[in-house]
XYZ file of C-alpha atoms in Angstrom:
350
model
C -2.153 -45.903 9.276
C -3.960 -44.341 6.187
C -3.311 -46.364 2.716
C -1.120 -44.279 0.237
C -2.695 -41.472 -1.313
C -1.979 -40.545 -4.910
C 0.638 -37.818 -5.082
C 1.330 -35.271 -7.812
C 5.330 -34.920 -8.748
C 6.897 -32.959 -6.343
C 7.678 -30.350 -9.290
C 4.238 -29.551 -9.525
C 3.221 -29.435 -5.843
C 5.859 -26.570 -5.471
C 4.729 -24.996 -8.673
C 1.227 -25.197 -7.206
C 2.403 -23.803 -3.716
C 3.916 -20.687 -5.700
C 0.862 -19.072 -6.229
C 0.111 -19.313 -2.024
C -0.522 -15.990 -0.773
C 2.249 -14.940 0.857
C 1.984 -13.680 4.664
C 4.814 -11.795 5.968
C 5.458 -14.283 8.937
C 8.818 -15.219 11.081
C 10.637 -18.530 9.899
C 8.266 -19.176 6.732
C 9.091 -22.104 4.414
C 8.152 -20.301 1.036
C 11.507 -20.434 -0.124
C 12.262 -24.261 1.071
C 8.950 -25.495 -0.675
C 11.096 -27.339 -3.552
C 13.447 -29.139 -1.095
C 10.766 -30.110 1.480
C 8.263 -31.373 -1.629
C 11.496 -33.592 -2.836
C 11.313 -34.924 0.466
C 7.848 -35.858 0.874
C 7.959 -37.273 -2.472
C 10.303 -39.621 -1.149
C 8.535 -40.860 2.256
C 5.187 -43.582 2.053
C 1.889 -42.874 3.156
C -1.082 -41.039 2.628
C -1.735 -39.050 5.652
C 0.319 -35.945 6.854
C 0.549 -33.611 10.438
C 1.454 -30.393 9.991
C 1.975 -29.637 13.669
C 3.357 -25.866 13.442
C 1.960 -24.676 10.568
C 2.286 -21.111 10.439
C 1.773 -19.341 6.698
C 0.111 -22.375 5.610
C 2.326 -22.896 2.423
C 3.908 -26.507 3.730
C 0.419 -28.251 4.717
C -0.836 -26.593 1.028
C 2.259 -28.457 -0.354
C 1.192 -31.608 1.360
C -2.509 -31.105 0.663
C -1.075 -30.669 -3.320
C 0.776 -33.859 -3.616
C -2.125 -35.950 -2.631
C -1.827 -36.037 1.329
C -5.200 -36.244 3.435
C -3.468 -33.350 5.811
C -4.352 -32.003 9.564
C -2.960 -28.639 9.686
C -2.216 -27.444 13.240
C -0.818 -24.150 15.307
C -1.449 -22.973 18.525
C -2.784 -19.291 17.033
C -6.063 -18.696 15.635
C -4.829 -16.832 12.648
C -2.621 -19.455 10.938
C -5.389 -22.032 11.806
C -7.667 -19.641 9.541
C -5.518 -19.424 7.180
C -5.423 -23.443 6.646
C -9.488 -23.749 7.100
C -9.430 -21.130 3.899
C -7.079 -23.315 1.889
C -6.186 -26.235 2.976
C -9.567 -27.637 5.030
C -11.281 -25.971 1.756
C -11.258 -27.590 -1.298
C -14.359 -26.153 -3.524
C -15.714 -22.674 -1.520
C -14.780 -19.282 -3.051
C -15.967 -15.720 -2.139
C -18.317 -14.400 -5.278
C -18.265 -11.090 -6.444
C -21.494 -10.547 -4.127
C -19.286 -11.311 -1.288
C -16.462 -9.161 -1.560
C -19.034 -6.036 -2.540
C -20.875 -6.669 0.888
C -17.581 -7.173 2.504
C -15.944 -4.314 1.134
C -19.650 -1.872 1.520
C -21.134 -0.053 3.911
C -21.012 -1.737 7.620
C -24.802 -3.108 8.932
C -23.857 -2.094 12.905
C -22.297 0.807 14.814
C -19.498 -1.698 16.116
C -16.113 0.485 16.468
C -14.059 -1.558 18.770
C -10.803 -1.080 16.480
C -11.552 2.293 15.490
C -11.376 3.425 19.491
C -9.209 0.848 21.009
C -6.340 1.512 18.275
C -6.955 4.872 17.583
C -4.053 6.281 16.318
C -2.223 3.060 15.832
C -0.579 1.442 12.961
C -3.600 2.315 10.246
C -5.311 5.363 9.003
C -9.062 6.242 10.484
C -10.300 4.995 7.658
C -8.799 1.445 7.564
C -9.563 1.350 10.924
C -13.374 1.786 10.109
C -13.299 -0.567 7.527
C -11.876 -3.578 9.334
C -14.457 -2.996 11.994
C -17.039 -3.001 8.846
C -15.644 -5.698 7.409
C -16.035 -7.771 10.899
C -19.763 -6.700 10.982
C -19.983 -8.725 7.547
C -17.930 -11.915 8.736
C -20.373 -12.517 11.488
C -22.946 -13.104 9.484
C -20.452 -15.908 7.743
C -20.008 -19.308 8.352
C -17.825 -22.042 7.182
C -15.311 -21.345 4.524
C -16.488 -18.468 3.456
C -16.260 -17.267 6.945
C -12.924 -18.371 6.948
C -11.327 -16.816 3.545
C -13.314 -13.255 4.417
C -11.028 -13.373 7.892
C -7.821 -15.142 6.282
C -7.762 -12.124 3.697
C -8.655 -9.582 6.060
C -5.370 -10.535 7.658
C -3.463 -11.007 4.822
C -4.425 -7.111 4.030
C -3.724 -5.716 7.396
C 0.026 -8.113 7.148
C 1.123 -6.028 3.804
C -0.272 -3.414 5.042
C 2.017 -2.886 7.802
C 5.885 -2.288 7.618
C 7.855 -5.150 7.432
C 4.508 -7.688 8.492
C 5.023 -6.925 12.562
C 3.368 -5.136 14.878
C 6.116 -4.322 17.408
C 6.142 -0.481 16.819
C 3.768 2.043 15.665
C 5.330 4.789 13.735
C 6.739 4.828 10.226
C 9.973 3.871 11.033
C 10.329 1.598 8.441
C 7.977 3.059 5.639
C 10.012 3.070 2.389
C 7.154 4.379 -0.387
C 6.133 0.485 -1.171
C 2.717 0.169 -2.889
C 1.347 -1.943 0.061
C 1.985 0.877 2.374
C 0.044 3.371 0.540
C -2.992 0.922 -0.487
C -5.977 1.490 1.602
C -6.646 -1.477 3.457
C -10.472 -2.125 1.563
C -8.609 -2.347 -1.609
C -5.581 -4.655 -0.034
C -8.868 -6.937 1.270
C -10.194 -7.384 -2.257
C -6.917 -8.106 -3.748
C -6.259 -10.601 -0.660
C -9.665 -12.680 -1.386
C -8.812 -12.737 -5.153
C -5.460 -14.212 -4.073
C -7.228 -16.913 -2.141
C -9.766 -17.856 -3.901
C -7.281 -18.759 -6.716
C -5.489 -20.701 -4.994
C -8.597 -23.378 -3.835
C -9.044 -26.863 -4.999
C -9.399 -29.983 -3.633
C -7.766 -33.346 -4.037
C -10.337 -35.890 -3.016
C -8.283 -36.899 0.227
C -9.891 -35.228 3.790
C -7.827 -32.137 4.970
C -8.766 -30.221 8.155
C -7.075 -27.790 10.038
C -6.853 -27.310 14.275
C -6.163 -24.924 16.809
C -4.142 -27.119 19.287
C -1.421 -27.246 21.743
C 1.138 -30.053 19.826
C 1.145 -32.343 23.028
C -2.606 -32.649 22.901
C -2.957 -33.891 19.519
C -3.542 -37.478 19.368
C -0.388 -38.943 17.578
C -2.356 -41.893 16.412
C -2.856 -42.185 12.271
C -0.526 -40.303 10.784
C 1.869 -41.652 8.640
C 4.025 -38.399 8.397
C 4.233 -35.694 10.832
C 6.419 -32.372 9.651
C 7.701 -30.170 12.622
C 8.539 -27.087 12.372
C 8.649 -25.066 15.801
C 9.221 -21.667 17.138
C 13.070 -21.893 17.523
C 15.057 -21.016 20.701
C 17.135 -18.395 19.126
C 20.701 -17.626 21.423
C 20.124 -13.984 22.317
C 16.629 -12.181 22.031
C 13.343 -14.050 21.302
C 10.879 -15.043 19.218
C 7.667 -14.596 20.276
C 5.203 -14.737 17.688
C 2.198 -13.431 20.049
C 4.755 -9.942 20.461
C 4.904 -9.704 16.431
C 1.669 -10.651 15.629
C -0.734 -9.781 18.012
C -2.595 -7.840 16.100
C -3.358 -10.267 13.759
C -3.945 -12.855 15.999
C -6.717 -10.271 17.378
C -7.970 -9.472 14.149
C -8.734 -12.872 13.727
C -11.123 -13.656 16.275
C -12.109 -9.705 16.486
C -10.357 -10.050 20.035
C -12.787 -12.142 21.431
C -11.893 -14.164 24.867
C -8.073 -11.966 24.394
C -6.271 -10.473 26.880
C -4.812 -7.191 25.407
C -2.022 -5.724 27.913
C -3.578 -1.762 27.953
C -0.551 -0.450 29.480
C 1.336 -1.062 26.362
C 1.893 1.140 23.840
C 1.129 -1.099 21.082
C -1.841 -2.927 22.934
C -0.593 -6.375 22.519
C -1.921 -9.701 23.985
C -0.830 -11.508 26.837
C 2.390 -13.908 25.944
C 1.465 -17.466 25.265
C 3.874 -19.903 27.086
C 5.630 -22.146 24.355
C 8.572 -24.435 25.445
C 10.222 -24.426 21.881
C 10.647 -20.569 22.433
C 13.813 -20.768 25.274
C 16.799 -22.326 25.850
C 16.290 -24.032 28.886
C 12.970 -26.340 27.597
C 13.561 -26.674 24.058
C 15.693 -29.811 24.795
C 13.013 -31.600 26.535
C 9.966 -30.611 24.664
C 11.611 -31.840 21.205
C 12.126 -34.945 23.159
C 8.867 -35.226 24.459
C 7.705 -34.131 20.540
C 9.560 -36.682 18.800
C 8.484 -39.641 21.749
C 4.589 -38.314 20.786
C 4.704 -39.018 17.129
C 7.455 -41.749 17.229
C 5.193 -43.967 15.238
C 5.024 -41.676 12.189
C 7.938 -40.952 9.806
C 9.027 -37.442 11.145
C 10.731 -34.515 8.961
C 11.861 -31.857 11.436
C 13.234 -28.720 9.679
C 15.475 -26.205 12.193
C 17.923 -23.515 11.730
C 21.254 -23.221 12.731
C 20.942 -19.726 14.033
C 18.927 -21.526 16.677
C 19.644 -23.838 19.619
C 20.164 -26.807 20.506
C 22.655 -27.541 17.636
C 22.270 -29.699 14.635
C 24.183 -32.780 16.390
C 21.827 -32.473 19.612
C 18.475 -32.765 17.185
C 19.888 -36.029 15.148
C 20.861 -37.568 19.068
C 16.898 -36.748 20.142
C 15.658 -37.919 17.291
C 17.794 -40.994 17.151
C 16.512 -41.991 20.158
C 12.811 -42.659 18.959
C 13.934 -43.575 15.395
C 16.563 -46.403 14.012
C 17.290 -44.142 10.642
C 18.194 -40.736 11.052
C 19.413 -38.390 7.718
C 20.288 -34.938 8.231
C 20.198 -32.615 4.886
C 21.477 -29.278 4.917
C 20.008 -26.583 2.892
C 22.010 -22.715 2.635
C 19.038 -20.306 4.075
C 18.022 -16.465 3.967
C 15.673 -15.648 6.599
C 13.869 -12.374 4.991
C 11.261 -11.744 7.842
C 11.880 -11.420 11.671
C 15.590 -10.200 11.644
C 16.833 -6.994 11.574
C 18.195 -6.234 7.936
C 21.501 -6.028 8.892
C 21.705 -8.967 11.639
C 23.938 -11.667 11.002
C 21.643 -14.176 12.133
C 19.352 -13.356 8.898
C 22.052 -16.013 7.366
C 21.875 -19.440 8.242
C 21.726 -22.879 7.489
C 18.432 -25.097 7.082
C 18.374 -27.762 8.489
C 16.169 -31.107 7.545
C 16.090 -34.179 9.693
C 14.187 -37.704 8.993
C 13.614 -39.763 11.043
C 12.490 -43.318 9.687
């Protein structure tokens, strides 16, 4: 195990994580950043797993209260997302940048343009993220990896409600972020990132990875936070996000479904997403990192229930506390469904 890392109050880790740049994305932790920094503060150790991590904005809280972090999830784009700002602690976009990013493209690619045409964007945001792409190419490292993380930050706000499930304007209500054209969303996205880089002195890296082929060895905390089974319909984050997801990698080695109206990729297989596997691959999760102090957060609008988690993770860990936390999911629900209220839950296991 890693020797304990100097850690920042937990007050100014979440004060830090406020400015993150805030992706519109299913089951975020924005909101429970104060409660789950209290927590960490709490727990030994200086080295941290963040095995699902989405937005970003926990591993960033880890990464800002001293934690040498590994930021994981099975998509490209949130694994972006934590190269730009949580891998990174000292590389910015200049000026220079953005103007070539934002300028004229230097090849005739127009894969978006034709194989979206007349989806979600305008023509002209259309030709600009296939610009924009001609620019990135010519990136490496973090730079690489901010220009892309902002790109999908723009196209995110740029769409209604964040998803990319329909294609009309169904849900276009006059916002700002639906009229801004997507070059000037991009240079307000890398202004948003670049503020919010810095490093600590402690390693941070961030993986693509399927959570049961990550070695468990070396980390002295490992915060879970899967896809949850919901009841009823589903959660797929490949269905909401797809386009992002492609946008990421400019759809390279993706399977997009053409006989779909909104072109999305093939379905990733995920146990934590149904009812019938997400008993056994929580066990199987909590067996794989029983060596590190685990902090599982889960909802109560999802299954199994509150009492199954603390039984699974009793049986890997002798100390078990369960805090509950009064939750408003914004993102992913309907506005009107019921399930948008819930319950957070927080488990430790010591």
């Amino acid at each position: 195990m890693a020797t304990t890392a100097p850690q920042s109050s937990a007050a100014r880790a979440a004060e830090a994580s406020a400015a993150f740049p805030r992706l519109r994305y299913m089951g975020s932790k924005y909101r429970l950043v104060p409660y789950l920094a209290d927590v960490f503060a709490e727990l030994e150790g200086g080295s941290a797993l963040d095995a699902f991590s989405g937005s970003g904005v926990v591993s960033y809280t880890l990464k800002a209260m001293g934690y040498s972090v590994t930021a994981n999830d099975f998509l490209a784009f949130p694994t972006v997302i934590a190269d730009a700002t949580v891998a990174n602690d000292d590389v910015t976009l200049s000026d220079d940048d953005v103007a070539r990013l934002t300028g004229p493209a230097i090849d005739d690619r127009d894969f978006i343009q034709t194989k979206f045409d007349g989806l979600y964007f305008t023509h002209e945001d259309r030709v600009f993220l296939d610009s924009a792409w001609s620019h990135i190419d010519r990136l490496d490292g973090a730079k690489r990896s901010i220009a892309i993380a902002s790109l999908v930050l723009a196209a995110a706000r740029k769409q209604p409600r964040g998803v990319f499930t329909f294609t009309d304007l169904r849900y276009d209500d006059g916002r700002r972020d639906l009229r801004l054209p997507l070059r000037e969303h991009f240079v307000e996205a890398a202004a948003a990132y670049n503020s919010v880089v810095f490093g600590t002195g402690a390693p941070c890296r961030a993986i693509q990875s399927d959570v049961f082929e990550i070695d468990p060895v070396g980390f002295d905390l490992v915060y879970l936070d899967p896809p949850y089974a919901p009841p009823k319909d589903d959660n797929c984050y490949i269905k909401r996000y797809h386009f992002l997801e492609g946008l990421s990698v400019y759809w390279r080695g993706l399977e997009i479904m053409e006989d779909t109206r909104t072109k999305k990729l093939t379905k990733r297989f995920t146990p934590f997403s149904y009812k019938r596997t997400i008993v056994d691959a929580l066990r199987d999760t909590f067996k794989r990192f029983s060596e590190s102090t685990i902090v599982l957060s889960y909802s109560s609008n999802a299954v199994p229930d509150a009492e199954t988690i603390e039984r699974l993770l009793g049986e890997v860990k002798s100390e078990v506390e369960v805090r509950r936390i009064d939750h408003r999911y914004h993102f992913g629900t309907h506005q009107a469904a019921s399930r948008r209220e819930a319950v957070e839950y927080l488990f430790i296991g010591r």
